[in-house]
Amino acid sequence: MELDFATYLRLARAMFLTVPDEWERPLKRDDLLLNDYLNLMQTLTSLSSQTEAINFNLKGTKMIISDPSKTLFAQGLIQFLLISLKQQWTHLMVLEAEDLEKLRKFPQRNLNHQYMGLMTMLLNSYHQKRQSDFEHAWHSYLKLGLFELNLEPVELNELVMQQLNQIDE
């Protein structure tokens, strides 16, 4: 399997411990988790724009859309890892090839529904501390990338590792 979630979690732990210390505008410890959820939701919003899942309804709004951003998807994957570390839900993150293949069985024809579902599950996970919603959002996110956006696991692994290895630089 090209995606090694256990390794990603181990490497993300360093990011989890150091990144807030480098911010110009520090947050209270109680707001770190909120910040992570907001960052992930912003990534999802950007991804929905780049994948042309939404139609802009403001007159004169014309977006130049590129191919789905693989780097942006990898960033979202890391943001899920960071939230799982803070919530102590890391046991939900490690999936095997067979687990990922099961996600293929539930195709989503309309990406709008998938993005809205992800947002809803993340909000429930944050506000109601619902581990099951976070797990479902994680699976849905992986399904989106691997099967709807057809991202190659080998390339996704490289992008995730590049971002995680920037921690040491």
Coordinates of N, CA and C in Angstrom, one line a residue:
M1 N 0.8 -1.2 0.0 CA 0.0 0.0 0.0 C 0.9 1.2 0.0
E2 N 0.5 2.2 -0.8 CA 1.3 3.4 -0.9 C 1.1 4.4 0.2
L3 N -0.1 4.4 0.8 CA -0.4 5.3 1.8 C -0.1 4.7 3.2
D4 N 0.8 5.3 4.0 CA 1.2 4.8 5.3 C 0.7 5.7 6.4
F5 N -0.5 5.6 6.8 CA -1.1 6.5 7.8 C -0.4 6.5 9.1
A6 N 0.1 5.4 9.6 CA 0.9 5.3 10.8 C 2.1 6.2 10.8
T7 N 2.8 6.2 9.7 CA 4.0 7.0 9.5 C 3.6 8.5 9.4
Y8 N 2.5 8.8 8.7 CA 2.0 10.2 8.7 C 1.7 10.7 10.0
L9 N 1.1 9.9 10.9 CA 0.7 10.3 12.2 C 2.0 10.6 13.0
R10 N 3.0 9.7 12.9 CA 4.2 9.9 13.7 C 4.9 11.2 13.3
L11 N 4.9 11.5 12.0 CA 5.6 12.7 11.5 C 4.7 13.9 11.8
A12 N 3.4 13.8 11.8 CA 2.5 14.9 12.1 C 2.6 15.3 13.5
R13 N 3.0 14.4 14.4 CA 3.1 14.7 15.8 C 4.1 15.9 16.0
A14 N 5.2 15.9 15.3 CA 6.2 17.0 15.4 C 5.5 18.3 15.0
M15 N 4.7 18.3 14.0 CA 4.0 19.5 13.6 C 3.0 19.9 14.7
F16 N 2.3 19.0 15.2 CA 1.3 19.2 16.3 C 2.0 19.9 17.5
L17 N 3.2 19.5 17.8 CA 3.9 20.1 18.9 C 4.6 21.4 18.7
T18 N 5.0 21.7 17.4 CA 5.8 22.9 17.2 C 5.1 24.1 16.5
V19 N 4.3 23.8 15.6 CA 3.7 24.9 14.7 C 3.1 26.1 15.5
P20 N 2.3 25.8 16.5 CA 1.7 27.0 17.2 C 2.7 27.9 17.8
D21 N 3.9 27.5 18.2 CA 4.9 28.3 18.8 C 5.5 29.3 17.8
E22 N 5.3 29.1 16.5 CA 5.8 29.9 15.4 C 4.9 31.0 14.9
W23 N 3.6 31.0 15.4 CA 2.6 31.9 14.9 C 2.9 33.3 15.4
E24 N 2.7 34.3 14.6 CA 2.8 35.7 15.0 C 1.7 36.1 15.9
R25 N 0.5 35.6 15.7 CA -0.6 35.9 16.6 C -1.0 34.6 17.3
P26 N -0.4 34.4 18.5 CA -0.6 33.2 19.2 C -2.1 33.0 19.7
L27 N -2.5 31.8 19.8 CA -3.9 31.5 20.2 C -3.8 30.9 21.6
K28 N -4.9 31.0 22.3 CA -5.0 30.3 23.6 C -5.1 28.8 23.3
R29 N -4.6 28.1 24.2 CA -4.5 26.6 24.0 C -5.9 26.1 23.8
D30 N -7.0 26.7 24.4 CA -8.3 26.2 24.1 C -8.8 26.4 22.7
D31 N -8.2 27.4 22.0 CA -8.6 27.7 20.6 C -7.8 27.0 19.5
L32 N -6.8 26.2 19.9 CA -6.0 25.5 18.9 C -6.8 24.5 18.1
L33 N -7.7 23.7 18.8 CA -8.5 22.7 18.1 C -9.5 23.5 17.1
L34 N -10.1 24.5 17.6 CA -11.0 25.3 16.7 C -10.3 25.8 15.5
N35 N -9.1 26.3 15.7 CA -8.2 26.8 14.6 C -8.0 25.6 13.5
D36 N -7.7 24.4 14.0 CA -7.5 23.3 13.1 C -8.7 22.9 12.3
Y37 N -9.9 22.9 13.0 CA -11.1 22.7 12.3 C -11.4 23.7 11.2
L38 N -11.2 25.0 11.6 CA -11.4 26.1 10.6 C -10.4 26.0 9.4
N39 N -9.2 25.6 9.7 CA -8.2 25.4 8.6 C -8.7 24.3 7.7
L40 N -9.1 23.2 8.2 CA -9.6 22.1 7.4 C -10.8 22.5 6.6
M41 N -11.7 23.2 7.2 CA -12.9 23.7 6.4 C -12.5 24.7 5.3
Q42 N -11.5 25.5 5.6 CA -11.1 26.4 4.5 C -10.4 25.6 3.4
T43 N -9.7 24.6 3.7 CA -9.1 23.7 2.7 C -10.2 23.0 1.9
L44 N -11.2 22.5 2.5 CA -12.4 21.9 1.8 C -13.1 22.9 0.9
T45 N -13.2 24.2 1.4 CA -13.8 25.2 0.5 C -13.0 25.5 -0.7
S46 N -11.7 25.6 -0.5 CA -10.8 25.8 -1.7 C -10.8 24.6 -2.6
L47 N -10.8 23.4 -2.1 CA -10.9 22.2 -2.9 C -12.2 22.2 -3.7
S48 N -13.3 22.6 -3.1 CA -14.6 22.5 -3.8 C -14.6 23.5 -5.0
S49 N -13.9 24.7 -4.8 CA -13.8 25.6 -5.9 C -12.9 25.1 -7.0
Q50 N -11.8 24.5 -6.6 CA -10.8 24.0 -7.6 C -11.4 22.8 -8.4
T51 N -12.2 22.0 -7.8 CA -12.8 20.9 -8.5 C -14.1 21.2 -9.2
E52 N -14.4 22.5 -9.2 CA -15.6 23.0 -9.9 C -16.9 22.4 -9.4
A53 N -16.9 22.0 -8.1 CA -18.1 21.4 -7.6 C -19.2 22.5 -7.3
I54 N -18.8 23.7 -7.2 CA -19.8 24.8 -7.0 C -19.9 25.7 -8.2
N55 N -21.1 26.2 -8.4 CA -21.4 27.2 -9.4 C -21.5 28.6 -8.7
F56 N -20.7 29.5 -9.1 CA -20.8 30.8 -8.4 C -22.0 31.6 -8.9
N57 N -22.8 32.1 -8.0 CA -24.1 32.7 -8.4 C -24.1 34.3 -8.3
L58 N -22.9 34.9 -8.3 CA -22.8 36.3 -8.3 C -22.5 36.8 -9.7
K59 N -23.3 37.8 -10.2 CA -23.1 38.3 -11.5 C -21.6 38.8 -11.7
G60 N -21.0 38.4 -12.8 CA -19.6 38.9 -13.0 C -18.6 38.1 -12.3
T61 N -18.9 37.1 -11.5 CA -17.9 36.3 -10.8 C -17.5 35.2 -11.8
K62 N -16.3 35.2 -12.2 CA -15.7 34.2 -13.1 C -14.4 33.7 -12.4
M63 N -14.4 32.5 -12.1 CA -13.3 31.8 -11.5 C -12.5 31.1 -12.5
I64 N -11.2 31.2 -12.4 CA -10.3 30.4 -13.3 C -10.0 29.2 -12.5
I65 N -10.5 28.1 -12.9 CA -10.3 26.8 -12.2 C -9.2 26.0 -12.8
S66 N -8.4 25.5 -12.0 CA -7.3 24.6 -12.4 C -7.8 23.1 -12.1
D67 N -6.9 22.2 -12.5 CA -7.2 20.8 -12.1 C -7.3 20.7 -10.6
P68 N -7.9 19.7 -10.1 CA -8.0 19.5 -8.7 C -6.6 19.6 -8.1
S69 N -6.4 20.3 -7.0 CA -5.1 20.6 -6.5 C -4.7 19.4 -5.6
K70 N -3.7 18.6 -6.0 CA -3.2 17.5 -5.3 C -2.5 18.0 -4.0
T71 N -1.8 19.1 -4.1 CA -1.1 19.6 -2.9 C -2.2 20.0 -1.9
L72 N -3.2 20.6 -2.3 CA -4.3 21.1 -1.4 C -4.9 19.9 -0.7
F73 N -5.2 18.8 -1.5 CA -5.8 17.6 -0.9 C -4.8 17.0 0.2
A74 N -3.5 17.0 -0.1 CA -2.5 16.4 0.8 C -2.5 17.3 2.1
Q75 N -2.7 18.6 1.9 CA -2.7 19.5 3.1 C -3.9 19.2 3.9
G76 N -5.1 18.9 3.3 CA -6.3 18.5 4.1 C -6.1 17.2 4.8
L77 N -5.4 16.3 4.2 CA -5.1 15.0 4.8 C -4.3 15.2 6.1
I78 N -3.3 16.1 6.0 CA -2.5 16.4 7.2 C -3.3 17.1 8.3
Q79 N -4.2 18.0 7.8 CA -5.1 18.7 8.8 C -6.0 17.7 9.6
F80 N -6.5 16.7 8.9 CA -7.2 15.6 9.6 C -6.4 14.9 10.6
L81 N -5.1 14.7 10.2 CA -4.2 14.0 11.2 C -4.0 14.9 12.4
L82 N -3.8 16.2 12.2 CA -3.6 17.1 13.4 C -4.8 17.1 14.3
I83 N -6.0 17.1 13.7 CA -7.2 17.1 14.6 C -7.2 15.8 15.3
S84 N -6.9 14.7 14.7 CA -7.0 13.4 15.4 C -6.0 13.3 16.5
L85 N -4.8 14.0 16.3 CA -3.9 14.0 17.4 C -4.4 14.8 18.6
K86 N -5.0 15.9 18.3 CA -5.5 16.8 19.4 C -6.7 16.2 20.1
Q87 N -7.5 15.5 19.4 CA -8.7 14.8 19.9 C -8.4 13.5 20.5
Q88 N -7.2 13.0 20.3 CA -6.8 11.6 20.7 C -7.7 10.6 20.0
W89 N -7.9 10.8 18.7 CA -8.6 9.9 17.9 C -7.8 9.2 16.8
T90 N -6.5 9.1 17.1 CA -5.6 8.6 16.1 C -5.9 7.1 15.6
H91 N -6.6 6.4 16.5 CA -7.0 5.0 16.1 C -7.9 5.0 14.9
L92 N -8.6 6.1 14.6 CA -9.5 6.2 13.5 C -8.8 6.4 12.2
M93 N -7.5 6.8 12.2 CA -6.8 7.3 11.0 C -6.1 6.2 10.2
V94 N -5.7 5.1 10.9 CA -4.9 4.1 10.2 C -5.9 3.1 9.5
L95 N -5.8 3.1 8.1 CA -6.6 2.3 7.3 C -5.7 1.4 6.4
E96 N -6.1 0.2 6.2 CA -5.4 -0.7 5.3 C -6.0 -0.6 3.9
A97 N -5.3 -1.2 2.9 CA -5.7 -1.2 1.5 C -7.2 -1.7 1.4
E98 N -7.5 -2.7 2.1 CA -8.9 -3.3 2.0 C -9.9 -2.3 2.5
D99 N -9.6 -1.6 3.5 CA -10.5 -0.5 4.1 C -10.7 0.5 3.0
L100 N -9.7 1.0 2.4 CA -9.8 2.0 1.3 C -10.6 1.5 0.2
E101 N -10.4 0.2 -0.2 CA -11.1 -0.3 -1.3 C -12.6 -0.4 -1.1
K102 N -13.0 -0.6 0.2 CA -14.4 -0.6 0.5 C -15.1 0.7 0.2
L103 N -14.4 1.8 0.3 CA -14.9 3.1 0.0 C -15.3 3.3 -1.4
R104 N -14.8 2.6 -2.3 CA -15.1 2.7 -3.7 C -16.5 2.3 -4.0
K105 N -17.1 1.5 -3.2 CA -18.5 1.0 -3.4 C -19.6 2.0 -3.3
F106 N -19.3 3.2 -2.8 CA -20.3 4.2 -2.6 C -20.0 5.4 -3.5
P107 N -20.3 5.4 -4.8 CA -19.9 6.5 -5.6 C -20.8 7.7 -5.3
Q108 N -20.2 8.9 -5.5 CA -20.9 10.1 -5.3 C -20.9 10.9 -6.6
R109 N -22.1 11.0 -7.2 CA -22.2 11.6 -8.5 C -22.1 13.1 -8.4
N110 N -22.5 13.7 -7.3 CA -22.5 15.1 -7.2 C -21.6 15.5 -6.0
L111 N -20.5 16.2 -6.4 CA -19.5 16.5 -5.4 C -20.0 17.6 -4.4
N112 N -21.0 18.4 -4.8 CA -21.6 19.3 -3.8 C -22.1 18.6 -2.6
H113 N -22.8 17.5 -2.8 CA -23.3 16.7 -1.7 C -22.1 16.2 -0.8
Q114 N -21.1 15.8 -1.4 CA -20.0 15.2 -0.7 C -19.3 16.4 0.2
Y115 N -19.1 17.5 -0.4 CA -18.5 18.6 0.3 C -19.4 19.1 1.5
M116 N -20.7 19.2 1.2 CA -21.6 19.6 2.3 C -21.7 18.6 3.4
G117 N -21.6 17.3 3.0 CA -21.6 16.2 4.0 C -20.4 16.3 4.9
L118 N -19.2 16.5 4.2 CA -18.0 16.7 5.0 C -18.0 17.8 6.0
M119 N -18.5 19.0 5.5 CA -18.7 20.1 6.4 C -19.6 19.8 7.6
T120 N -20.7 19.2 7.3 CA -21.7 18.8 8.4 C -21.1 17.9 9.4
M121 N -20.4 16.9 8.9 CA -19.8 15.9 9.8 C -18.7 16.6 10.7
L122 N -17.9 17.4 10.1 CA -16.8 18.1 10.8 C -17.4 19.1 11.9
L123 N -18.5 19.8 11.5 CA -19.1 20.6 12.5 C -19.7 19.8 13.7
N124 N -20.3 18.7 13.4 CA -20.8 17.8 14.5 C -19.7 17.2 15.3
S125 N -18.6 16.9 14.6 CA -17.4 16.4 15.3 C -16.9 17.4 16.3
Y126 N -16.8 18.7 15.9 CA -16.3 19.7 16.7 C -17.2 20.1 17.8
H127 N -18.4 20.5 17.5 CA -19.4 21.0 18.5 C -19.9 19.9 19.4
Q128 N -20.1 18.7 19.0 CA -20.7 17.7 19.8 C -19.6 16.6 20.2
K129 N -18.4 16.9 19.8 CA -17.3 15.9 20.2 C -17.6 14.5 19.7
R130 N -18.2 14.4 18.5 CA -18.7 13.1 18.0 C -17.6 12.4 17.2
Q131 N -16.9 11.5 17.8 CA -15.9 10.7 17.1 C -16.4 10.0 15.9
S132 N -17.6 9.5 15.9 CA -18.1 8.8 14.7 C -18.3 9.7 13.5
D133 N -18.6 11.0 13.8 CA -18.7 11.9 12.7 C -17.4 12.2 12.1
F134 N -16.4 12.3 13.0 CA -15.0 12.6 12.5 C -14.5 11.4 11.6
E135 N -14.8 10.2 12.1 CA -14.4 9.0 11.4 C -15.0 8.9 10.0
H136 N -16.3 9.2 10.0 CA -17.1 9.2 8.7 C -16.5 10.3 7.8
A137 N -16.2 11.5 8.3 CA -15.7 12.6 7.5 C -14.3 12.1 6.9
W138 N -13.5 11.5 7.7 CA -12.2 11.0 7.3 C -12.3 10.1 6.1
H139 N -13.2 9.1 6.3 CA -13.4 8.1 5.2 C -14.0 8.8 4.0
S140 N -14.9 9.7 4.1 CA -15.5 10.4 3.0 C -14.4 11.3 2.3
Y141 N -13.5 11.9 3.1 CA -12.4 12.7 2.5 C -11.5 11.8 1.6
L142 N -11.1 10.7 2.2 CA -10.3 9.8 1.4 C -11.0 9.3 0.2
K143 N -12.2 8.9 0.3 CA -13.0 8.5 -0.9 C -13.0 9.6 -1.9
L144 N -13.2 10.8 -1.5 CA -13.3 12.0 -2.4 C -11.9 12.0 -3.2
G145 N -10.8 12.0 -2.5 CA -9.5 12.1 -3.2 C -9.2 10.9 -4.1
L146 N -9.4 9.7 -3.5 CA -8.9 8.5 -4.2 C -9.8 8.1 -5.3
F147 N -11.1 8.2 -5.2 CA -12.1 7.7 -6.1 C -12.9 8.7 -6.9
E148 N -13.2 9.8 -6.3 CA -13.9 10.8 -7.1 C -12.9 11.7 -7.9
L149 N -11.8 12.1 -7.2 CA -10.8 13.0 -7.9 C -9.7 12.2 -8.5
N150 N -9.7 10.9 -8.3 CA -8.8 9.9 -8.9 C -7.3 10.3 -8.7
L151 N -7.0 10.7 -7.5 CA -5.6 11.0 -7.1 C -4.9 9.6 -6.9
E152 N -3.7 9.6 -7.5 CA -2.9 8.3 -7.4 C -2.3 8.3 -6.0
P153 N -2.4 7.1 -5.3 CA -1.9 7.0 -3.9 C -0.4 7.2 -3.9
V154 N 0.4 6.8 -4.9 CA 1.8 7.0 -4.9 C 2.2 8.5 -4.9
E155 N 1.5 9.3 -5.8 CA 1.7 10.7 -5.8 C 1.2 11.4 -4.6
L156 N 0.1 11.0 -4.0 CA -0.4 11.6 -2.8 C 0.5 11.3 -1.7
N157 N 1.1 10.1 -1.6 CA 2.1 9.8 -0.6 C 3.3 10.8 -0.6
E158 N 3.8 11.0 -1.9 CA 4.9 11.9 -2.0 C 4.6 13.3 -1.5
L159 N 3.4 13.8 -1.9 CA 3.0 15.2 -1.5 C 2.8 15.3 0.0
V160 N 2.2 14.3 0.6 CA 2.1 14.3 2.1 C 3.4 14.2 2.8
M161 N 4.3 13.4 2.3 CA 5.6 13.3 2.9 C 6.4 14.5 2.7
Q162 N 6.3 15.2 1.6 CA 7.0 16.5 1.4 C 6.5 17.5 2.4
Q163 N 5.2 17.6 2.6 CA 4.7 18.6 3.6 C 5.1 18.2 5.0
L164 N 5.0 17.0 5.3 CA 5.4 16.6 6.7 C 6.9 16.7 7.0
N165 N 7.7 16.5 6.0 CA 9.1 16.6 6.1 C 9.6 18.0 6.2
Q166 N 8.8 19.0 5.8 CA 9.1 20.4 6.0 C 9.3 20.8 7.4
I167 N 8.7 20.0 8.3 CA 8.8 20.3 9.7 C 10.2 20.4 10.2
D168 N 11.0 19.5 9.7 CA 12.4 19.4 10.2 C 13.3 20.5 9.6
E169 N 12.9 21.1 8.5 CA 13.7 22.1 7.9 C 13.7 23.4 8.6

